[in-house]
Amino acid sequence: PVYVCVCHAVTERQVVAAVLEDGAATVAEIGEVTFAGTGCGSCHSRIEGVLGTCGAVCPIGGLLERHSPAMAS
């Protein structure tokens, strides 16, 4: 898996799920759902990167397939 937050062992896939399933749209909301970004904070830019990808693709529902083939289930 690709880890976005090492402090809390949160993967990219979990961040994407927080966006698609829980409606998280900010770093703070991702933190509320997954705890990513609530430790040392060094992963905020990685979380923002995933959120940026989601913003471009999520509205048409193809994020898991488009974001990373390993994330598609």
PDB file of N, CA and C in Angstrom:
ATOM      1  N   PRO A   1       0.824  -1.207   0.000  1.00  0.00           N
ATOM      2  CA  PRO A   1       0.000   0.000   0.000  1.00  0.00           C
ATOM      3  C   PRO A   1       0.861   1.262   0.000  1.00  0.00           C
ATOM      4  N   VAL A   2       0.295   2.324  -0.480  1.00  0.00           N
ATOM      5  CA  VAL A   2       0.961   3.625  -0.479  1.00  0.00           C
ATOM      6  C   VAL A   2       0.476   4.382   0.754  1.00  0.00           C
ATOM      7  N   TYR A   3       1.402   4.661   1.675  1.00  0.00           N
ATOM      8  CA  TYR A   3       1.031   5.357   2.905  1.00  0.00           C
ATOM      9  C   TYR A   3       1.071   6.860   2.696  1.00  0.00           C
ATOM     10  N   VAL A   4      -0.014   7.509   3.090  1.00  0.00           N
ATOM     11  CA  VAL A   4      -0.099   8.956   3.064  1.00  0.00           C
ATOM     12  C   VAL A   4       0.364   9.500   4.411  1.00  0.00           C
ATOM     13  N   CYS A   5      -0.040   8.834   5.492  1.00  0.00           N
ATOM     14  CA  CYS A   5       0.312   9.241   6.853  1.00  0.00           C
ATOM     15  C   CYS A   5       0.973   8.065   7.558  1.00  0.00           C
ATOM     16  N   VAL A   6       2.249   8.219   7.846  1.00  0.00           N
ATOM     17  CA  VAL A   6       3.003   7.149   8.505  1.00  0.00           C
ATOM     18  C   VAL A   6       2.665   7.102   9.998  1.00  0.00           C
ATOM     19  N   CYS A   7       2.429   8.241  10.618  1.00  0.00           N
ATOM     20  CA  CYS A   7       2.131   8.272  12.058  1.00  0.00           C
ATOM     21  C   CYS A   7       0.945   7.371  12.411  1.00  0.00           C
ATOM     22  N   HIS A   8      -0.062   7.370  11.544  1.00  0.00           N
ATOM     23  CA  HIS A   8      -1.282   6.612  11.822  1.00  0.00           C
ATOM     24  C   HIS A   8      -1.512   5.487  10.814  1.00  0.00           C
ATOM     25  N   ALA A   9      -0.500   5.197  10.008  1.00  0.00           N
ATOM     26  CA  ALA A   9      -0.559   4.112   9.016  1.00  0.00           C
ATOM     27  C   ALA A   9      -1.812   4.207   8.141  1.00  0.00           C
ATOM     28  N   VAL A  10      -2.065   5.398   7.610  1.00  0.00           N
ATOM     29  CA  VAL A  10      -3.225   5.629   6.751  1.00  0.00           C
ATOM     30  C   VAL A  10      -2.765   5.580   5.303  1.00  0.00           C
ATOM     31  N   THR A  11      -3.436   4.762   4.521  1.00  0.00           N
ATOM     32  CA  THR A  11      -3.061   4.591   3.124  1.00  0.00           C
ATOM     33  C   THR A  11      -3.808   5.575   2.219  1.00  0.00           C
ATOM     34  N   GLU A  12      -3.291   5.698   1.020  1.00  0.00           N
ATOM     35  CA  GLU A  12      -3.939   6.523   0.003  1.00  0.00           C
ATOM     36  C   GLU A  12      -5.369   6.029  -0.225  1.00  0.00           C
ATOM     37  N   ARG A  13      -5.535   4.733  -0.263  1.00  0.00           N
ATOM     38  CA  ARG A  13      -6.859   4.138  -0.482  1.00  0.00           C
ATOM     39  C   ARG A  13      -7.836   4.551   0.622  1.00  0.00           C
ATOM     40  N   GLN A  14      -7.372   4.612   1.868  1.00  0.00           N
ATOM     41  CA  GLN A  14      -8.235   5.021   2.969  1.00  0.00           C
ATOM     42  C   GLN A  14      -8.636   6.489   2.858  1.00  0.00           C
ATOM     43  N   VAL A  15      -7.725   7.319   2.382  1.00  0.00           N
ATOM     44  CA  VAL A  15      -8.047   8.732   2.184  1.00  0.00           C
ATOM     45  C   VAL A  15      -9.092   8.867   1.084  1.00  0.00           C
ATOM     46  N   VAL A  16      -8.912   8.144   0.004  1.00  0.00           N
ATOM     47  CA  VAL A  16      -9.882   8.175  -1.094  1.00  0.00           C
ATOM     48  C   VAL A  16     -11.249   7.702  -0.597  1.00  0.00           C
ATOM     49  N   ALA A  17     -11.276   6.638   0.192  1.00  0.00           N
ATOM     50  CA  ALA A  17     -12.537   6.134   0.736  1.00  0.00           C
ATOM     51  C   ALA A  17     -13.200   7.178   1.634  1.00  0.00           C
ATOM     52  N   ALA A  18     -12.395   7.913   2.408  1.00  0.00           N
ATOM     53  CA  ALA A  18     -12.950   8.957   3.272  1.00  0.00           C
ATOM     54  C   ALA A  18     -13.626  10.042   2.438  1.00  0.00           C
ATOM     55  N   VAL A  19     -13.072  10.317   1.269  1.00  0.00           N
ATOM     56  CA  VAL A  19     -13.665  11.311   0.370  1.00  0.00           C
ATOM     57  C   VAL A  19     -14.950  10.759  -0.235  1.00  0.00           C
ATOM     58  N   LEU A  20     -14.869   9.577  -0.821  1.00  0.00           N
ATOM     59  CA  LEU A  20     -16.010   9.019  -1.553  1.00  0.00           C
ATOM     60  C   LEU A  20     -17.137   8.544  -0.644  1.00  0.00           C
ATOM     61  N   GLU A  21     -16.797   7.943   0.472  1.00  0.00           N
ATOM     62  CA  GLU A  21     -17.814   7.337   1.335  1.00  0.00           C
ATOM     63  C   GLU A  21     -18.282   8.254   2.460  1.00  0.00           C
ATOM     64  N   ASP A  22     -17.380   9.101   2.956  1.00  0.00           N
ATOM     65  CA  ASP A  22     -17.717   9.941   4.106  1.00  0.00           C
ATOM     66  C   ASP A  22     -17.845  11.414   3.760  1.00  0.00           C
ATOM     67  N   GLY A  23     -17.534  11.777   2.524  1.00  0.00           N
ATOM     68  CA  GLY A  23     -17.680  13.157   2.099  1.00  0.00           C
ATOM     69  C   GLY A  23     -16.605  14.106   2.598  1.00  0.00           C
ATOM     70  N   ALA A  24     -15.494  13.569   3.099  1.00  0.00           N
ATOM     71  CA  ALA A  24     -14.402  14.420   3.577  1.00  0.00           C
ATOM     72  C   ALA A  24     -13.840  15.222   2.409  1.00  0.00           C
ATOM     73  N   ALA A  25     -13.603  16.517   2.636  1.00  0.00           N
ATOM     74  CA  ALA A  25     -13.138  17.374   1.553  1.00  0.00           C
ATOM     75  C   ALA A  25     -11.960  18.258   1.934  1.00  0.00           C
ATOM     76  N   THR A  26     -11.520  18.182   3.179  1.00  0.00           N
ATOM     77  CA  THR A  26     -10.389  18.990   3.635  1.00  0.00           C
ATOM     78  C   THR A  26      -9.434  18.096   4.418  1.00  0.00           C
ATOM     79  N   VAL A  27      -8.238  18.607   4.647  1.00  0.00           N
ATOM     80  CA  VAL A  27      -7.269  17.865   5.453  1.00  0.00           C
ATOM     81  C   VAL A  27      -7.852  17.593   6.843  1.00  0.00           C
ATOM     82  N   ALA A  28      -8.513  18.588   7.427  1.00  0.00           N
ATOM     83  CA  ALA A  28      -9.099  18.417   8.763  1.00  0.00           C
ATOM     84  C   ALA A  28     -10.174  17.329   8.764  1.00  0.00           C
ATOM     85  N   GLU A  29     -11.005  17.306   7.723  1.00  0.00           N
ATOM     86  CA  GLU A  29     -12.056  16.287   7.647  1.00  0.00           C
ATOM     87  C   GLU A  29     -11.474  14.896   7.423  1.00  0.00           C
ATOM     88  N   ILE A  30     -10.408  14.814   6.631  1.00  0.00           N
ATOM     89  CA  ILE A  30      -9.717  13.534   6.451  1.00  0.00           C
ATOM     90  C   ILE A  30      -9.190  13.066   7.809  1.00  0.00           C
ATOM     91  N   GLY A  31      -8.650  13.996   8.587  1.00  0.00           N
ATOM     92  CA  GLY A  31      -8.146  13.680   9.923  1.00  0.00           C
ATOM     93  C   GLY A  31      -9.239  13.170  10.847  1.00  0.00           C
ATOM     94  N   GLU A  32     -10.422  13.758  10.762  1.00  0.00           N
ATOM     95  CA  GLU A  32     -11.538  13.322  11.594  1.00  0.00           C
ATOM     96  C   GLU A  32     -11.952  11.890  11.271  1.00  0.00           C
ATOM     97  N   VAL A  33     -11.894  11.538   9.996  1.00  0.00           N
ATOM     98  CA  VAL A  33     -12.340  10.214   9.565  1.00  0.00           C
ATOM     99  C   VAL A  33     -11.245   9.159   9.722  1.00  0.00           C
ATOM    100  N   THR A  34      -9.999   9.514   9.364  1.00  0.00           N
ATOM    101  CA  THR A  34      -8.933   8.497   9.303  1.00  0.00           C
ATOM    102  C   THR A  34      -7.815   8.711  10.314  1.00  0.00           C
ATOM    103  N   PHE A  35      -7.765   9.881  10.946  1.00  0.00           N
ATOM    104  CA  PHE A  35      -6.682  10.318  11.830  1.00  0.00           C
ATOM    105  C   PHE A  35      -5.426  10.735  11.071  1.00  0.00           C
ATOM    106  N   ALA A  36      -5.414  10.615   9.740  1.00  0.00           N
ATOM    107  CA  ALA A  36      -4.270  11.088   8.952  1.00  0.00           C
ATOM    108  C   ALA A  36      -4.109  12.583   9.166  1.00  0.00           C
ATOM    109  N   GLY A  37      -2.873  13.016   9.352  1.00  0.00           N
ATOM    110  CA  GLY A  37      -2.585  14.427   9.512  1.00  0.00           C
ATOM    111  C   GLY A  37      -2.749  14.944  10.922  1.00  0.00           C
ATOM    112  N   THR A  38      -3.100  14.073  11.847  1.00  0.00           N
ATOM    113  CA  THR A  38      -3.305  14.525  13.217  1.00  0.00           C
ATOM    114  C   THR A  38      -2.111  14.223  14.122  1.00  0.00           C
ATOM    115  N   GLY A  39      -1.054  13.660  13.544  1.00  0.00           N
ATOM    116  CA  GLY A  39       0.168  13.392  14.315  1.00  0.00           C
ATOM    117  C   GLY A  39       1.142  14.527  14.124  1.00  0.00           C
ATOM    118  N   CYS A  40       2.223  14.263  13.426  1.00  0.00           N
ATOM    119  CA  CYS A  40       3.274  15.269  13.245  1.00  0.00           C
ATOM    120  C   CYS A  40       2.903  16.333  12.218  1.00  0.00           C
ATOM    121  N   GLY A  41       1.978  16.024  11.312  1.00  0.00           N
ATOM    122  CA  GLY A  41       1.528  16.998  10.326  1.00  0.00           C
ATOM    123  C   GLY A  41       2.317  17.027   9.029  1.00  0.00           C
ATOM    124  N   SER A  42       3.375  16.232   8.931  1.00  0.00           N
ATOM    125  CA  SER A  42       4.193  16.279   7.721  1.00  0.00           C
ATOM    126  C   SER A  42       3.479  15.707   6.495  1.00  0.00           C
ATOM    127  N   CYS A  43       2.361  15.050   6.681  1.00  0.00           N
ATOM    128  CA  CYS A  43       1.649  14.432   5.555  1.00  0.00           C
ATOM    129  C   CYS A  43       0.577  15.347   4.964  1.00  0.00           C
ATOM    130  N   HIS A  44       0.392  16.533   5.498  1.00  0.00           N
ATOM    131  CA  HIS A  44      -0.666  17.418   5.008  1.00  0.00           C
ATOM    132  C   HIS A  44      -0.581  17.643   3.507  1.00  0.00           C
ATOM    133  N   SER A  45       0.624  17.813   2.978  1.00  0.00           N
ATOM    134  CA  SER A  45       0.748  18.051   1.531  1.00  0.00           C
ATOM    135  C   SER A  45       0.360  16.802   0.743  1.00  0.00           C
ATOM    136  N   ARG A  46       0.651  15.613   1.268  1.00  0.00           N
ATOM    137  CA  ARG A  46       0.243  14.383   0.579  1.00  0.00           C
ATOM    138  C   ARG A  46      -1.274  14.234   0.603  1.00  0.00           C
ATOM    139  N   ILE A  47      -1.885  14.562   1.729  1.00  0.00           N
ATOM    140  CA  ILE A  47      -3.352  14.511   1.818  1.00  0.00           C
ATOM    141  C   ILE A  47      -3.950  15.502   0.830  1.00  0.00           C
ATOM    142  N   GLU A  48      -3.401  16.708   0.781  1.00  0.00           N
ATOM    143  CA  GLU A  48      -3.891  17.717  -0.169  1.00  0.00           C
ATOM    144  C   GLU A  48      -3.748  17.231  -1.604  1.00  0.00           C
ATOM    145  N   GLY A  49      -2.676  16.507  -1.896  1.00  0.00           N
ATOM    146  CA  GLY A  49      -2.491  15.956  -3.235  1.00  0.00           C
ATOM    147  C   GLY A  49      -3.578  14.962  -3.594  1.00  0.00           C
ATOM    148  N   VAL A  50      -3.928  14.093  -2.657  1.00  0.00           N
ATOM    149  CA  VAL A  50      -5.008  13.134  -2.908  1.00  0.00           C
ATOM    150  C   VAL A  50      -6.333  13.875  -3.064  1.00  0.00           C
ATOM    151  N   LEU A  51      -6.563  14.872  -2.221  1.00  0.00           N
ATOM    152  CA  LEU A  51      -7.789  15.665  -2.336  1.00  0.00           C
ATOM    153  C   LEU A  51      -7.859  16.374  -3.684  1.00  0.00           C
ATOM    154  N   GLY A  52      -6.726  16.852  -4.177  1.00  0.00           N
ATOM    155  CA  GLY A  52      -6.698  17.505  -5.490  1.00  0.00           C
ATOM    156  C   GLY A  52      -7.074  16.549  -6.599  1.00  0.00           C
ATOM    157  N   THR A  53      -6.612  15.336  -6.505  1.00  0.00           N
ATOM    158  CA  THR A  53      -6.970  14.315  -7.488  1.00  0.00           C
ATOM    159  C   THR A  53      -8.451  14.007  -7.390  1.00  0.00           C
ATOM    160  N   CYS A  54      -8.956  13.912  -6.174  1.00  0.00           N
ATOM    161  CA  CYS A  54     -10.378  13.628  -5.975  1.00  0.00           C
ATOM    162  C   CYS A  54     -11.242  14.728  -6.567  1.00  0.00           C
ATOM    163  N   GLY A  55     -10.838  15.972  -6.363  1.00  0.00           N
ATOM    164  CA  GLY A  55     -11.620  17.086  -6.883  1.00  0.00           C
ATOM    165  C   GLY A  55     -11.732  17.066  -8.393  1.00  0.00           C
ATOM    166  N   ALA A  56     -10.713  16.538  -9.039  1.00  0.00           N
ATOM    167  CA  ALA A  56     -10.719  16.503 -10.499  1.00  0.00           C
ATOM    168  C   ALA A  56     -11.499  15.318 -11.045  1.00  0.00           C
ATOM    169  N   VAL A  57     -11.630  14.256 -10.272  1.00  0.00           N
ATOM    170  CA  VAL A  57     -12.178  13.025 -10.813  1.00  0.00           C
ATOM    171  C   VAL A  57     -13.420  12.520 -10.085  1.00  0.00           C
ATOM    172  N   CYS A  58     -13.533  12.744  -8.779  1.00  0.00           N
ATOM    173  CA  CYS A  58     -14.628  12.171  -7.991  1.00  0.00           C
ATOM    174  C   CYS A  58     -16.027  12.476  -8.529  1.00  0.00           C
ATOM    175  N   PRO A  59     -16.277  13.672  -9.064  1.00  0.00           N
ATOM    176  CA  PRO A  59     -17.641  13.951  -9.503  1.00  0.00           C
ATOM    177  C   PRO A  59     -18.180  12.957 -10.538  1.00  0.00           C
ATOM    178  N   ILE A  60     -17.307  12.309 -11.285  1.00  0.00           N
ATOM    179  CA  ILE A  60     -17.815  11.335 -12.250  1.00  0.00           C
ATOM    180  C   ILE A  60     -17.642   9.906 -11.747  1.00  0.00           C
ATOM    181  N   GLY A  61     -17.212   9.752 -10.505  1.00  0.00           N
ATOM    182  CA  GLY A  61     -17.191   8.451  -9.861  1.00  0.00           C
ATOM    183  C   GLY A  61     -16.100   7.494 -10.275  1.00  0.00           C
ATOM    184  N   GLY A  62     -15.091   7.939 -10.989  1.00  0.00           N
ATOM    185  CA  GLY A  62     -14.068   7.019 -11.450  1.00  0.00           C
ATOM    186  C   GLY A  62     -12.754   7.106 -10.713  1.00  0.00           C
ATOM    187  N   LEU A  63     -12.746   7.673  -9.527  1.00  0.00           N
ATOM    188  CA  LEU A  63     -11.483   7.914  -8.840  1.00  0.00           C
ATOM    189  C   LEU A  63     -10.693   6.650  -8.575  1.00  0.00           C
ATOM    190  N   LEU A  64     -11.309   5.632  -8.055  1.00  0.00           N
ATOM    191  CA  LEU A  64     -10.542   4.445  -7.697  1.00  0.00           C
ATOM    192  C   LEU A  64      -9.872   3.834  -8.915  1.00  0.00           C
ATOM    193  N   GLU A  65     -10.543   3.844 -10.046  1.00  0.00           N
ATOM    194  CA  GLU A  65      -9.960   3.290 -11.254  1.00  0.00           C
ATOM    195  C   GLU A  65      -8.899   4.209 -11.845  1.00  0.00           C
ATOM    196  N   ARG A  66      -9.131   5.515 -11.801  1.00  0.00           N
ATOM    197  CA  ARG A  66      -8.216   6.469 -12.430  1.00  0.00           C
ATOM    198  C   ARG A  66      -7.029   6.818 -11.557  1.00  0.00           C
ATOM    199  N   HIS A  67      -7.223   6.838 -10.230  1.00  0.00           N
ATOM    200  CA  HIS A  67      -6.175   7.331  -9.348  1.00  0.00           C
ATOM    201  C   HIS A  67      -4.993   6.374  -9.299  1.00  0.00           C
ATOM    202  N   SER A  68      -5.246   5.104  -9.121  1.00  0.00           N
ATOM    203  CA  SER A  68      -4.169   4.149  -9.017  1.00  0.00           C
ATOM    204  C   SER A  68      -4.709   2.756  -9.285  1.00  0.00           C
ATOM    205  N   PRO A  69      -4.191   2.048 -10.269  1.00  0.00           N
ATOM    206  CA  PRO A  69      -4.708   0.714 -10.556  1.00  0.00           C
ATOM    207  C   PRO A  69      -4.677  -0.201  -9.333  1.00  0.00           C
ATOM    208  N   ALA A  70      -3.705  -0.021  -8.456  1.00  0.00           N
ATOM    209  CA  ALA A  70      -3.610  -0.869  -7.265  1.00  0.00           C
ATOM    210  C   ALA A  70      -4.740  -0.584  -6.285  1.00  0.00           C
ATOM    211  N   MET A  71      -5.369   0.597  -6.397  1.00  0.00           N
ATOM    212  CA  MET A  71      -6.424   0.959  -5.476  1.00  0.00           C
ATOM    213  C   MET A  71      -7.777   0.442  -5.923  1.00  0.00           C
ATOM    214  N   ALA A  72      -7.935   0.109  -7.185  1.00  0.00           N
ATOM    215  CA  ALA A  72      -9.221  -0.379  -7.672  1.00  0.00           C
ATOM    216  C   ALA A  72      -9.505  -1.732  -7.045  1.00  0.00           C
ATOM    217  N   SER A  73     -10.744  -1.932  -6.655  1.00  0.00           N
ATOM    218  CA  SER A  73     -11.072  -3.224  -6.057  1.00  0.00           C
ATOM    219  C   SER A  73     -12.157  -3.928  -6.837  1.00  0.00           C
TER     220      SER A  73
END
